[in-house]
XYZ file of C-alpha atoms in Angstrom:
740
model
C 80.645 112.829 128.633
C 80.531 110.597 131.672
C 77.352 109.026 133.380
C 76.743 111.091 136.517
C 77.595 109.636 140.337
C 73.159 109.407 140.849
C 73.216 106.694 138.672
C 74.902 104.407 140.347
C 71.516 103.270 141.731
C 69.631 102.995 138.611
C 70.794 99.939 137.239
C 68.134 98.861 135.460
C 67.701 101.978 133.401
C 70.863 102.308 130.344
C 72.442 106.016 129.896
C 70.229 106.650 126.926
C 67.163 106.398 128.271
C 68.407 108.223 131.577
C 68.902 110.973 129.148
C 65.381 111.123 127.887
C 63.672 110.457 131.060
C 66.008 113.785 132.540
C 65.190 115.563 129.773
C 61.457 114.836 130.426
C 61.399 116.528 134.068
C 63.673 119.593 133.559
C 61.735 120.800 130.241
C 58.357 122.507 130.694
C 55.678 122.996 127.676
C 57.481 126.895 126.910
C 60.878 124.954 126.291
C 59.475 121.127 124.913
C 61.256 120.958 121.940
C 58.105 118.781 120.717
C 55.635 121.096 121.494
C 53.620 121.748 118.049
C 51.044 124.624 117.223
C 49.865 125.182 113.637
C 51.644 127.351 111.355
C 51.176 130.225 108.867
C 50.692 127.334 106.029
C 48.599 125.433 108.488
C 51.345 122.610 108.972
C 51.799 121.300 112.321
C 55.497 122.702 112.772
C 56.959 122.322 116.567
C 59.876 124.302 119.023
C 62.472 122.429 117.335
C 61.408 123.729 113.810
C 61.380 126.892 115.560
C 65.741 126.957 115.392
C 65.177 125.853 111.892
C 63.118 128.869 111.210
C 65.294 130.927 113.218
C 68.673 130.035 110.608
C 66.123 130.549 107.679
C 65.969 134.379 109.357
C 69.821 134.344 109.381
C 69.892 133.932 105.719
C 67.237 135.785 104.654
C 69.163 138.689 106.695
C 72.552 137.932 104.611
C 70.833 137.453 101.288
C 69.607 140.979 102.225
C 73.055 142.873 102.515
C 74.980 140.634 99.668
C 72.319 138.643 97.256
C 75.383 136.231 95.913
C 76.291 135.774 99.570
C 77.461 131.616 100.435
C 78.732 129.974 103.462
C 77.425 128.516 106.719
C 75.545 129.038 109.824
C 76.929 128.125 113.080
C 75.357 124.990 114.879
C 71.557 124.903 116.419
C 70.227 121.986 118.610
C 66.797 121.808 117.342
C 65.689 118.585 118.417
C 68.144 116.544 121.903
C 67.741 112.912 120.293
C 66.797 110.880 117.355
C 64.143 108.831 119.303
C 62.990 112.541 120.116
C 62.869 113.946 116.634
C 60.684 110.497 115.482
C 58.437 111.026 118.734
C 57.686 114.433 117.656
C 56.967 113.194 113.939
C 54.488 111.023 115.795
C 53.087 112.171 118.463
C 52.841 116.218 117.725
C 52.482 115.444 114.059
C 55.348 118.443 112.796
C 55.150 117.616 109.579
C 59.303 119.444 109.102
C 60.689 116.496 111.878
C 58.560 113.903 109.579
C 60.938 115.081 106.506
C 63.975 114.873 108.481
C 62.757 111.332 109.748
C 62.863 110.363 106.766
C 66.013 112.350 105.118
C 67.389 110.641 108.272
C 66.318 106.859 107.319
C 66.642 107.529 103.657
C 71.053 107.997 104.277
C 70.522 104.518 105.342
C 71.395 101.636 103.619
C 71.357 99.162 105.602
C 68.613 97.615 108.015
C 71.352 97.348 110.702
C 72.014 100.879 110.303
C 68.761 101.819 110.808
C 68.528 99.960 114.118
C 71.840 101.816 115.588
C 69.671 105.091 113.956
C 67.220 103.878 116.295
C 69.484 102.316 119.519
C 68.131 103.594 122.669
C 71.578 103.784 124.116
C 73.536 105.834 121.779
C 71.484 108.746 120.993
C 72.565 112.445 120.759
C 71.961 115.675 119.683
C 70.179 116.427 116.499
C 72.184 119.472 115.122
C 70.982 121.291 111.906
C 73.067 123.750 109.567
C 72.365 126.305 107.554
C 73.758 126.170 103.991
C 73.702 129.201 101.539
C 75.077 128.460 98.100
C 74.269 129.341 94.425
C 73.829 126.093 93.373
C 70.909 125.480 95.918
C 70.528 126.048 99.572
C 69.966 122.922 101.636
C 69.095 122.349 105.424
C 72.165 119.676 107.144
C 71.769 117.843 109.716
C 74.242 115.716 112.412
C 74.015 112.911 114.806
C 76.938 111.993 116.126
C 76.885 108.679 118.276
C 79.988 108.482 120.949
C 81.401 105.559 119.258
C 80.009 105.439 115.645
C 80.418 107.447 112.380
C 77.693 110.450 112.602
C 74.591 110.564 111.029
C 74.104 113.064 108.581
C 70.432 114.192 106.606
C 70.259 116.861 103.656
C 67.113 118.618 102.780
C 67.107 121.111 100.128
C 65.475 124.032 99.597
C 63.307 125.414 96.607
C 61.228 128.917 96.833
C 58.698 126.308 94.384
C 56.888 123.232 95.070
C 58.541 120.306 92.935
C 56.912 118.515 90.881
C 56.920 114.001 91.557
C 56.997 111.670 88.692
C 54.933 109.436 92.091
C 51.716 110.529 94.322
C 53.478 109.445 97.149
C 50.266 110.362 99.092
C 48.168 107.808 96.996
C 47.691 104.175 99.117
C 49.072 105.473 102.508
C 52.377 104.235 103.624
C 54.561 102.488 101.565
C 56.192 99.981 104.530
C 55.974 96.938 101.957
C 57.447 97.230 98.577
C 54.422 97.182 95.636
C 56.134 95.156 93.061
C 53.843 96.516 90.394
C 55.690 99.083 89.587
C 59.423 97.203 89.511
C 57.436 94.634 87.326
C 57.120 97.046 84.991
C 60.034 98.576 85.197
C 61.726 95.376 84.146
C 59.429 94.444 81.568
C 59.921 97.644 79.554
C 63.545 97.047 79.862
C 63.579 93.723 78.659
C 61.077 94.712 75.550
C 61.920 98.227 74.538
C 65.941 98.190 75.692
C 69.082 97.041 73.766
C 70.501 95.737 76.721
C 70.159 92.647 75.575
C 71.184 92.531 72.276
C 74.378 94.643 73.118
C 75.271 93.305 76.322
C 74.189 89.539 76.764
C 77.271 86.956 76.157
C 75.566 84.189 74.597
C 72.416 81.651 75.134
C 74.332 79.393 77.312
C 72.776 79.186 80.857
C 74.685 78.278 83.922
C 75.407 74.873 84.846
C 73.094 74.826 88.005
C 70.088 76.925 88.439
C 67.836 76.933 91.401
C 63.393 75.788 90.306
C 61.682 78.488 92.491
C 58.475 76.061 92.936
C 55.318 76.731 95.082
C 55.246 76.223 98.922
C 58.660 78.274 99.612
C 59.836 74.790 97.924
C 63.002 75.457 95.644
C 65.412 72.341 94.218
C 68.995 72.541 92.007
C 68.334 71.561 88.202
C 71.076 71.783 85.317
C 70.654 74.353 83.574
C 68.495 74.384 80.501
C 69.844 73.825 76.945
C 67.782 76.894 75.735
C 68.355 80.067 77.446
C 66.066 80.773 80.359
C 65.098 83.827 81.843
C 66.935 83.758 85.481
C 67.460 86.355 88.530
C 71.686 85.895 89.672
C 71.707 87.460 93.877
C 75.263 89.796 94.330
C 75.405 89.667 97.835
C 77.790 89.336 101.097
C 78.750 86.275 102.840
C 79.310 88.643 105.987
C 83.054 88.820 107.998
C 83.397 85.361 110.308
C 85.747 87.615 112.759
C 81.799 89.337 113.639
C 80.090 86.588 113.689
C 79.367 83.792 116.281
C 80.874 80.520 114.865
C 77.413 79.099 114.779
C 76.241 81.877 112.404
C 79.134 82.128 109.854
C 78.273 77.612 109.939
C 75.254 77.692 108.769
C 76.352 80.333 106.287
C 78.924 78.032 104.667
C 76.710 75.468 105.122
C 74.220 76.411 102.584
C 76.824 75.031 99.998
C 75.398 72.380 98.129
C 77.545 68.961 98.967
C 78.354 66.470 95.791
C 78.481 62.559 95.979
C 80.784 60.898 93.054
C 80.547 64.388 91.715
C 76.728 65.215 91.392
C 75.362 67.220 93.872
C 73.398 65.294 96.773
C 69.449 64.447 96.677
C 68.667 66.670 99.371
C 69.262 69.668 96.890
C 68.073 67.829 93.675
C 65.012 67.273 95.058
C 62.827 70.104 95.982
C 63.497 71.822 99.866
C 62.353 74.661 101.464
C 63.714 78.195 100.673
C 64.148 78.577 104.801
C 66.807 76.176 104.577
C 68.812 78.793 103.157
C 70.359 82.063 105.115
C 67.903 84.842 104.491
C 69.448 87.045 102.556
C 68.761 83.912 100.068
C 65.538 83.375 101.097
C 63.861 86.593 100.689
C 66.108 87.022 97.691
C 64.139 84.044 96.166
C 60.936 85.285 97.373
C 61.923 88.934 95.091
C 62.119 87.060 92.232
C 59.638 84.877 92.604
C 57.027 87.711 93.038
C 58.661 89.294 90.159
C 57.319 86.689 87.965
C 61.228 84.747 87.525
C 61.231 81.002 88.164
C 64.725 80.627 87.745
C 68.026 81.849 90.153
C 71.584 81.688 90.797
C 73.520 82.063 93.974
C 77.080 81.280 94.410
C 77.488 79.419 97.341
C 73.955 76.971 96.308
C 74.911 76.514 92.884
C 78.550 76.033 92.563
C 78.705 72.610 93.687
C 81.433 71.515 96.343
C 84.077 69.969 94.290
C 83.222 72.266 91.029
C 86.405 73.102 89.366
C 86.989 76.841 91.165
C 88.719 77.855 88.886
C 86.803 76.514 85.903
C 83.834 78.313 87.497
C 85.433 81.542 88.505
C 86.520 81.645 84.436
C 82.828 82.103 83.238
C 81.034 84.817 85.321
C 81.060 87.058 82.507
C 78.421 84.316 81.588
C 76.725 83.812 84.273
C 76.108 87.734 85.050
C 75.763 88.727 81.474
C 73.277 86.608 80.079
C 70.784 87.112 83.829
C 67.823 88.887 83.661
C 69.192 91.195 86.001
C 71.447 90.946 89.321
C 69.983 91.394 92.487
C 72.392 93.435 94.269
C 71.427 92.587 98.262
C 72.758 95.866 99.275
C 70.591 95.945 102.573
C 72.392 93.445 104.065
C 76.013 92.826 106.236
C 76.138 89.420 105.851
C 74.309 86.586 104.376
C 72.055 86.223 107.657
C 70.055 89.195 106.996
C 66.905 89.925 106.019
C 66.217 91.806 102.604
C 62.376 92.232 102.802
C 61.544 94.008 106.449
C 59.514 97.478 107.177
C 60.406 100.398 105.247
C 60.428 102.729 108.257
C 61.417 105.967 105.610
C 57.210 105.681 104.121
C 55.867 105.580 108.048
C 53.728 108.935 107.135
C 51.918 110.110 104.046
C 54.510 112.326 101.920
C 53.419 116.367 101.884
C 55.347 119.305 100.049
C 56.075 121.248 103.685
C 57.114 124.888 103.394
C 58.705 126.804 106.318
C 59.176 130.574 106.043
C 58.279 130.542 102.261
C 60.949 127.655 101.910
C 59.592 124.664 100.545
C 61.802 121.836 102.289
C 62.287 118.348 99.708
C 64.096 115.138 100.683
C 67.186 115.016 98.485
C 68.097 111.420 96.649
C 71.011 109.327 97.506
C 72.989 108.317 94.734
C 73.309 105.937 92.877
C 77.357 105.283 93.082
C 76.967 106.260 96.874
C 74.346 103.028 97.339
C 77.323 101.195 95.071
C 80.240 101.953 97.031
C 79.122 102.436 100.357
C 77.066 99.296 100.981
C 78.516 96.493 102.691
C 78.642 94.381 99.203
C 81.242 96.760 98.176
C 83.383 95.368 100.673
C 83.532 92.194 98.948
C 86.132 91.309 96.221
C 83.866 88.919 94.487
C 80.420 91.098 93.812
C 82.796 94.054 91.895
C 83.111 91.695 88.386
C 79.126 90.828 89.493
C 77.910 94.260 88.944
C 80.430 95.459 85.898
C 79.476 92.277 84.006
C 75.640 92.891 84.739
C 73.573 94.593 81.531
C 70.889 94.847 84.319
C 71.428 95.815 87.866
C 68.552 95.968 90.612
C 70.349 97.665 94.445
C 67.945 96.756 97.282
C 68.337 99.024 100.140
C 66.746 99.095 103.341
C 64.014 101.761 102.494
C 63.877 101.725 98.505
C 65.177 99.943 95.735
C 67.152 101.425 92.783
C 67.624 100.232 89.538
C 70.172 100.558 86.383
C 70.650 99.581 83.099
C 72.787 101.165 80.623
C 69.394 103.425 79.102
C 67.717 104.343 82.355
C 68.269 104.822 86.213
C 65.141 104.870 88.983
C 65.560 105.468 92.131
C 62.147 103.752 94.096
C 59.417 106.483 94.837
C 62.020 109.708 93.456
C 62.281 112.043 90.688
C 64.998 109.797 88.593
C 62.839 108.505 86.979
C 63.565 109.456 83.399
C 65.221 108.223 80.632
C 69.152 109.609 80.598
C 69.822 111.459 77.842
C 73.622 112.400 76.305
C 75.089 114.579 78.905
C 73.483 112.685 81.518
C 74.920 109.731 80.928
C 78.492 111.373 80.492
C 78.622 113.109 83.911
C 76.792 110.478 85.675
C 79.070 106.633 86.632
C 76.846 103.788 85.234
C 77.759 100.781 86.454
C 77.413 99.006 82.904
C 80.055 101.449 81.652
C 82.949 98.724 81.537
C 80.451 96.104 78.888
C 79.573 99.333 76.692
C 83.385 99.828 75.943
C 83.670 96.470 75.537
C 81.062 96.424 73.049
C 82.107 99.618 71.360
C 86.282 98.601 71.760
C 87.040 101.932 72.309
C 90.621 100.789 73.568
C 92.244 103.827 75.139
C 88.297 104.728 77.680
C 88.836 100.701 78.529
C 92.137 100.781 79.679
C 90.984 103.976 81.483
C 88.147 101.819 82.672
C 90.149 98.764 83.745
C 92.331 101.480 86.269
C 89.022 102.678 87.744
C 88.057 98.372 88.157
C 91.209 97.637 90.233
C 91.576 100.941 91.690
C 87.896 100.055 92.605
C 89.287 96.206 93.960
C 92.198 96.366 95.513
C 90.625 97.821 99.376
C 88.473 94.747 99.183
C 88.285 92.119 101.248
C 88.571 88.249 100.249
C 87.485 85.053 102.625
C 90.028 83.355 100.718
C 93.745 85.163 99.514
C 94.712 82.751 97.093
C 91.243 84.322 95.209
C 93.181 87.891 93.975
C 93.045 86.753 90.654
C 89.776 84.434 90.368
C 87.335 87.030 91.312
C 88.307 89.213 88.357
C 88.596 86.136 86.673
C 85.436 87.099 84.237
C 86.274 90.364 84.234
C 90.011 89.639 82.362
C 87.735 87.100 79.681
C 85.242 90.375 78.996
C 88.441 92.925 78.384
C 90.757 90.115 76.573
C 87.780 89.664 73.897
C 86.833 92.893 73.059
C 90.058 92.911 72.134
C 90.432 90.009 70.161
C 87.065 89.852 68.068
C 87.385 93.788 66.325
C 88.496 91.063 62.951
C 92.544 90.862 63.151
C 93.746 87.926 62.696
C 96.307 88.585 65.335
C 96.701 90.458 67.901
C 99.400 91.805 70.965
C 97.324 92.111 74.129
C 98.248 90.182 77.067
C 96.747 89.808 80.629
C 99.991 90.174 82.698
C 99.302 89.083 86.345
C 95.891 92.078 86.151
C 97.733 94.538 83.960
C 97.536 94.658 80.430
C 100.435 94.500 77.541
C 98.888 97.251 75.263
C 99.315 99.573 77.473
C 101.970 98.146 80.417
C 103.509 101.107 81.598
C 100.715 102.622 82.087
C 99.809 100.114 84.419
C 103.240 99.765 86.040
C 102.149 103.483 87.196
C 99.520 102.674 90.121
C 101.161 103.529 93.732
C 99.116 102.973 97.016
C 97.672 106.261 98.771
C 99.448 105.489 101.686
C 102.828 102.727 102.106
C 101.128 99.667 103.406
C 101.854 96.395 106.347
C 104.787 94.985 104.445
C 103.940 91.815 106.775
C 100.512 90.462 105.081
C 101.959 91.084 101.434
C 100.528 88.548 98.583
C 104.015 88.058 96.478
C 103.447 84.482 96.513
C 100.390 84.983 94.689
C 101.776 87.654 91.763
C 105.260 89.629 90.676
C 106.092 92.834 92.665
C 105.096 95.293 90.072
C 101.436 93.942 90.523
C 98.598 95.584 92.067
C 98.208 91.977 92.713
C 101.078 91.137 95.190
C 99.754 94.371 97.382
C 97.634 92.727 101.080
C 94.177 93.054 100.707
C 92.628 96.048 102.010
C 94.865 98.503 100.690
C 93.402 101.877 99.023
C 95.217 102.635 95.436
C 95.955 105.213 93.250
C 95.544 104.484 89.206
C 94.416 107.742 87.635
C 97.148 110.659 86.767
C 97.406 112.429 84.201
C 99.917 110.119 81.907
C 102.142 110.312 78.618
C 104.294 107.285 77.702
C 108.065 107.430 76.885
C 109.385 106.813 73.534
C 111.566 104.798 75.259
C 109.896 102.259 77.115
C 109.510 99.585 76.014
C 107.368 95.982 76.711
C 109.718 92.937 75.159
C 108.641 89.712 76.996
C 107.343 87.396 79.135
C 110.180 85.164 80.624
C 108.962 82.978 83.622
C 105.554 82.074 84.080
C 103.948 79.368 85.739
C 100.997 78.152 84.315
C 99.607 74.406 83.019
C 101.336 73.433 80.272
C 97.431 72.703 78.406
C 96.973 76.644 78.955
C 100.664 77.642 77.988
C 99.979 75.329 74.550
C 96.697 77.322 73.476
C 97.999 79.864 70.623
C 96.678 83.586 71.568
C 96.875 85.050 68.199
C 94.406 83.448 66.415
C 90.804 84.494 67.251
C 87.230 82.906 65.870
C 83.691 81.985 66.782
C 83.548 79.699 69.683
C 87.622 79.368 69.915
C 87.848 82.843 70.490
C 85.647 82.551 74.033
C 88.200 79.540 74.743
C 91.111 81.394 74.254
C 89.967 84.260 75.841
C 89.563 81.961 78.822
C 93.352 80.658 77.915
C 94.998 84.053 78.317
C 93.555 84.970 81.423
C 94.419 81.264 82.912
C 97.670 82.390 81.663
C 97.977 85.146 82.816
C 97.593 84.658 86.272
C 101.340 82.310 86.331
C 103.196 85.279 84.951
C 106.362 85.981 87.233
C 109.094 87.952 84.712
C 108.427 90.330 82.582
C 111.235 91.823 80.416
C 110.976 95.555 79.417
C 113.275 98.584 78.113
C 113.520 102.042 79.080
C 115.764 104.810 80.525
C 117.567 103.496 84.211
C 119.014 105.918 86.931
C 119.407 105.750 90.222
C 116.928 107.681 92.367
C 119.092 108.752 95.092
C 122.802 110.202 94.215
C 125.961 108.234 96.367
C 126.689 112.047 97.179
C 123.271 112.749 98.767
C 122.858 113.577 102.145
C 119.875 112.210 104.074
C 117.336 115.466 105.333
C 114.614 114.812 107.967
C 111.296 115.259 106.979
C 109.735 117.330 108.959
C 113.061 119.524 108.407
C 111.661 119.856 104.870
C 107.512 119.509 104.600
C 105.386 123.015 105.351
C 101.798 123.152 105.707
C 99.832 126.249 105.754
C 95.836 126.456 105.589
C 95.548 123.039 103.953
C 98.639 123.213 101.199
C 101.599 121.440 101.253
C 104.726 122.097 100.043
C 108.529 121.455 100.438
C 111.402 123.773 102.065
C 115.171 123.056 100.327
C 116.764 127.172 102.058
C 118.591 125.245 104.449
C 120.657 122.960 102.320
C 121.803 124.792 99.011
C 123.731 122.988 96.838
C 123.591 120.175 98.447
C 121.943 116.937 97.214
C 119.715 115.169 99.404
C 116.950 112.541 100.026
C 114.522 112.602 102.764
C 111.518 109.633 103.607
C 108.589 109.592 105.722
C 108.477 107.143 108.351
C 104.258 106.712 108.802
C 103.121 107.390 105.182
C 106.106 105.898 102.937
C 106.318 109.043 100.735
C 110.096 109.401 99.469
C 111.909 112.911 97.768
C 115.318 112.907 96.341
C 116.328 116.632 95.173
C 119.935 116.906 92.875
C 121.793 120.109 94.048
C 120.451 122.954 91.511
C 117.031 120.360 90.402
C 114.122 120.192 91.581
C 112.691 117.608 93.853
C 110.962 114.142 92.924
C 108.288 112.765 95.444
C 107.611 109.261 95.140
C 106.096 106.701 97.062
C 106.978 103.535 98.546
C 104.637 100.670 98.298
C 105.377 99.143 101.898
C 106.795 100.108 105.494
C 109.485 99.407 107.083
C 109.181 96.994 110.063
C 110.416 98.351 113.526
C 111.538 94.864 114.027
C 115.015 94.421 112.681
C 114.302 90.884 112.433
C 111.235 91.081 110.305
C 113.658 93.415 108.072
C 115.287 90.721 107.372
C 113.619 88.101 106.325
C 111.316 89.926 104.286
C 111.529 91.406 101.132
C 108.912 93.761 99.722
C 110.149 97.165 101.438
C 112.852 99.409 101.207
C 115.187 98.941 104.921
C 116.267 102.208 106.591
C 119.339 103.198 105.298
C 118.929 101.576 101.546
C 117.221 104.374 100.150
C 120.753 105.044 97.822
C 119.643 101.292 96.468
C 116.483 102.137 94.518
C 116.788 102.294 90.282
C 114.196 104.448 88.447
C 112.849 102.835 85.247
C 110.899 105.446 83.221
C 107.620 104.926 82.064
C 106.426 107.639 81.080
C 107.066 111.921 80.676
C 106.318 111.970 84.385
C 106.055 108.625 85.333
C 108.935 106.278 86.798
C 109.021 102.878 88.212
C 110.952 102.858 91.731
C 113.040 99.392 91.955
C 115.843 97.336 93.932
C 118.176 94.446 92.616
C 116.016 91.516 93.787
C 118.017 88.076 94.760
C 115.105 85.848 95.354
C 114.926 84.980 92.089
C 117.644 82.475 90.500
C 118.270 83.789 86.592
C 121.779 82.955 85.379
C 123.744 85.921 84.805
C 120.245 88.256 83.985
C 119.785 91.096 86.790
C 115.691 91.161 88.126
C 114.852 93.706 89.870
C 111.813 93.914 92.415
C 109.395 97.307 92.521
C 109.198 98.702 95.522
C 107.354 102.270 94.598
C 105.882 104.988 91.634
C 106.716 108.362 91.745
C 104.227 110.228 88.743
C 104.054 113.768 88.388
C 107.116 115.612 89.429
C 106.755 118.544 86.711
C 109.573 120.623 88.598
C 112.026 118.084 87.332
C 110.998 116.569 83.623
C 113.961 116.227 82.554
C 115.396 114.085 85.478
C 116.331 110.962 82.930
C 117.729 113.944 80.398
C 120.573 111.752 78.904
C 120.139 108.681 80.840
C 121.230 105.283 78.832
C 118.056 102.653 77.949
C 118.548 99.239 80.048
C 116.917 96.390 79.747
C 115.285 95.533 82.911
C 113.453 92.142 84.571
C 110.876 92.609 86.773
C 109.842 90.660 89.267
């Protein structure tokens, strides 16, 4: 849709303003969607909400014909823009529009999202669909801006009014956060839950803390000898490519400078918190209002010149010993405010009824807050969350609290203790700590794979921090295995994977082949997910049964500090065990070549022909498959050049579909200089190593390593779940293979 020619002489008027003005000029009181009257429930109801009533009539008719009917209506336009909806809620007093407006706002995690929703130049009609389902009926609202992802909102429908845990009308609007309830919640956790006794790592404080004083003053102090109650901030620095250079310089400049290895006097003496970026300022204010005297912020409390590798290995202590971790989910960058007016609570909450149905705002799940906030795009914040016994997520409209025993959303119905069934069905941020505490080895490995899957799509300012950003998680994992009471352990950290379940960890795959030009194989070996480029989506979860033929033999080559290599990793005990766990993590970063044993064969037979992918793949009704009828009795292979999927099929057997890690560059010169991919025409050079009963590693011979006469292979992909070809490795030799 483009602006009409009549807009050319209206330079001072934006396109969004023009649309609203034109609408107001052409509508009459009869078709004005904002015109409201009192309905049968003594509530204000506008013409736009009459459209919703029409949908409810449609639903009633469907249910009269078939009580078990499930489906969705056609979309109806109930308001011409979000700004019109807001105007109706305010000026017309339409109760239903107020509930819908709140639903849109509660779906926005950051303040920037709210600003985008309200932007006058990006206003488009709000459409509503009635969804009828056995598990519950709902109204689904959508507003689709021209250049951005659509805004959505959901209203649940019920025949009975819902009982709220909070009287949302008491005290009027909740535009500013009330800290009384939150303070009581945190205190209750500290006094009555087992979070501290179960998950606190030690009684040590971080090396440096911010001491919060009066009159907006703070100062950097050494962590006291006795453990103090401090708050940790987890936040996103922001993307330097998306902000002015001066703004990024201000964020970086918040770091503490040192002189002769000691923080400068400007930080050791009291200074105004307002000198720090806005997210840090507000986090300090929140901690103070909740009664805490100390705070830890990475950029401020790790002085420049500090051994970064050492500090990264201590993150399990920094976060594990904190009173709680404050996650700035509302901030897209460090210069965004956390404390702001929360527009979702502009109006008193009332029970709203429409054609016999009560309308209820649905709750945003904690999982959505965790995975869709800007913090979730930063690699460092993953371990910050999963190493924290208590987490407070601060979004633009409300806060969410999570500890091992309770999850609460402000002004909601979620304020109840979790029963066992709820814990099983809901993924807790503290699950990693719980498994480390119980020592459930099998589940702990599965949780590590979940960590990998959540970690690889995230971004790092410095790619060299690939291992450092999860070092605390690795130390915690190793310690949980090493503190079982035995004198000797076999577990070993291997470039982001673990020895005790090495075949399972090797079977990760990419969602689609990555750009090989940005690989990190200078940081990690090809068989490690850490060698992938940043921001690559991976798949680590699939049914896996280990092969009895696969064995891990040894680490062949590693690049590691001799002082670390000298530490024995077999005998564990006391504080010495903590040091060994850190040494195990540091040593694991440098592993480059390992030797394994398993059944080994070619992936594609020499006599196979190359078939066109499009001639084999079919797609019907969302289902995909392959048709080999044009190639009877022939060995063949095929490759999808856009996704990296690859097929190998022997003449009279089922097919195997694999996933290559990297695309082949279109520039042939790149194809000569870069190594992680399989050039076109080289598919028959791919070898495969059996990992599990239905899992194999795809490999090619490597010339990157000089290792005498031993063959070293690099990983190029993986294949899993090939149930139509279970006997692929039958009769094949078992071979020792070195992976680099």
